[in-house]
C-alpha positions as CSV (number, residue, x, y, z in Angstrom):
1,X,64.2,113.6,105.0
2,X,66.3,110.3,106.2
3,X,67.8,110.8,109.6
4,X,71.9,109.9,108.8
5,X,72.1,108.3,112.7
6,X,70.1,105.6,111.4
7,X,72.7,104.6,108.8
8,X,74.6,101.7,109.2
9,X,78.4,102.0,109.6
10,X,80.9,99.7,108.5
11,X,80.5,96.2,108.6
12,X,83.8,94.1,108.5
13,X,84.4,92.1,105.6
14,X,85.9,88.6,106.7
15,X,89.2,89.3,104.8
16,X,89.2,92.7,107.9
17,X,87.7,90.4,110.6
18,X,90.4,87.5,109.9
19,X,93.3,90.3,109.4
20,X,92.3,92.2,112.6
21,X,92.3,88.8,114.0
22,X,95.8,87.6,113.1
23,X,97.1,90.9,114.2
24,X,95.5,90.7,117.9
25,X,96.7,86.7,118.2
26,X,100.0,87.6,117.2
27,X,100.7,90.5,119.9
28,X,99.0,88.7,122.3
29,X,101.4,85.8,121.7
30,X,104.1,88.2,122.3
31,X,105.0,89.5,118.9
32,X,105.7,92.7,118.5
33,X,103.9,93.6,115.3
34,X,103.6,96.9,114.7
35,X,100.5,98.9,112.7
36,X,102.4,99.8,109.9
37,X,104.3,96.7,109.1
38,X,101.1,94.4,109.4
39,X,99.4,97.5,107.3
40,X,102.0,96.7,104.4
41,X,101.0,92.9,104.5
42,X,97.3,93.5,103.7
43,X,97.7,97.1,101.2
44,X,93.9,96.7,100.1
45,X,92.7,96.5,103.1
46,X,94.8,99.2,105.2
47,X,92.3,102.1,105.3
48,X,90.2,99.9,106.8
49,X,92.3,97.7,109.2
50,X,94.3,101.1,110.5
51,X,91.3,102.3,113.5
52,X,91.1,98.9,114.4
53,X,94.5,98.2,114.9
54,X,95.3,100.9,116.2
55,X,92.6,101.0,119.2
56,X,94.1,97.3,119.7
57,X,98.0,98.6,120.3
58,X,95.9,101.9,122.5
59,X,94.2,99.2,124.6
60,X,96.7,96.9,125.5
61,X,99.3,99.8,126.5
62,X,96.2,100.6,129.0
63,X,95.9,97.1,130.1
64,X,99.4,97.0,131.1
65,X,99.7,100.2,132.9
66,X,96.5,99.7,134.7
67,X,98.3,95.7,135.9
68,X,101.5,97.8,136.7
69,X,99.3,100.0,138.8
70,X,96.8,97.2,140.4
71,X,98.6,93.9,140.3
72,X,96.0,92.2,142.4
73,X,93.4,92.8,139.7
74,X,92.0,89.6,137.9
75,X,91.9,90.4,134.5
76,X,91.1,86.4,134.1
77,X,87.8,87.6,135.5
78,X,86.8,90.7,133.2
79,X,88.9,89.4,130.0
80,X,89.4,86.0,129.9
81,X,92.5,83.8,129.2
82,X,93.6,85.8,126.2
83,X,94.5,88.9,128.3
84,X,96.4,87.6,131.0
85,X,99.3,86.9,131.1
């Protein structure tokens, strides 16, 4: 009997990883995409991109409230230049 934990999930196709990479450079330039309207510009590819997406728009509404709350933290330092701001 095959043990199902040692089945591979989902490996992005470069069509997802250059969609899901569009989407993260455009909010982090300050556009304020949202899931759905980026989700009607890709249509084949929105079951996929949705999680992803999604857990990007989660993250950076933590991000911020977690700066609000600590400004002296370095995100520089744990993040890198594309989440400071």
């Amino acid at each position: 009997m095959k043990n199902t934990t040692e089945t591979p999930g989902h490996r992005p196709t470069d069509a997802e990883l250059t969609a899901i990479e569009l989407f993260a450079s455009a909010r982090r330039s300050g556009k304020k995409v949202s899931v759905e309207a980026y989700l009607r510009r890709y249509p084949e590819l929105a079951e996929s991109l949705r999680p992803t997406l999604e857990s990007i728009v989660l993250f950076e509404g933590a991000f911020r409230s977690f700066a609000k709350k600590h400004p002296k933290f370095n995100a520089r330092q744990f993040f890198g230049d594309a989440c400071a701001r």
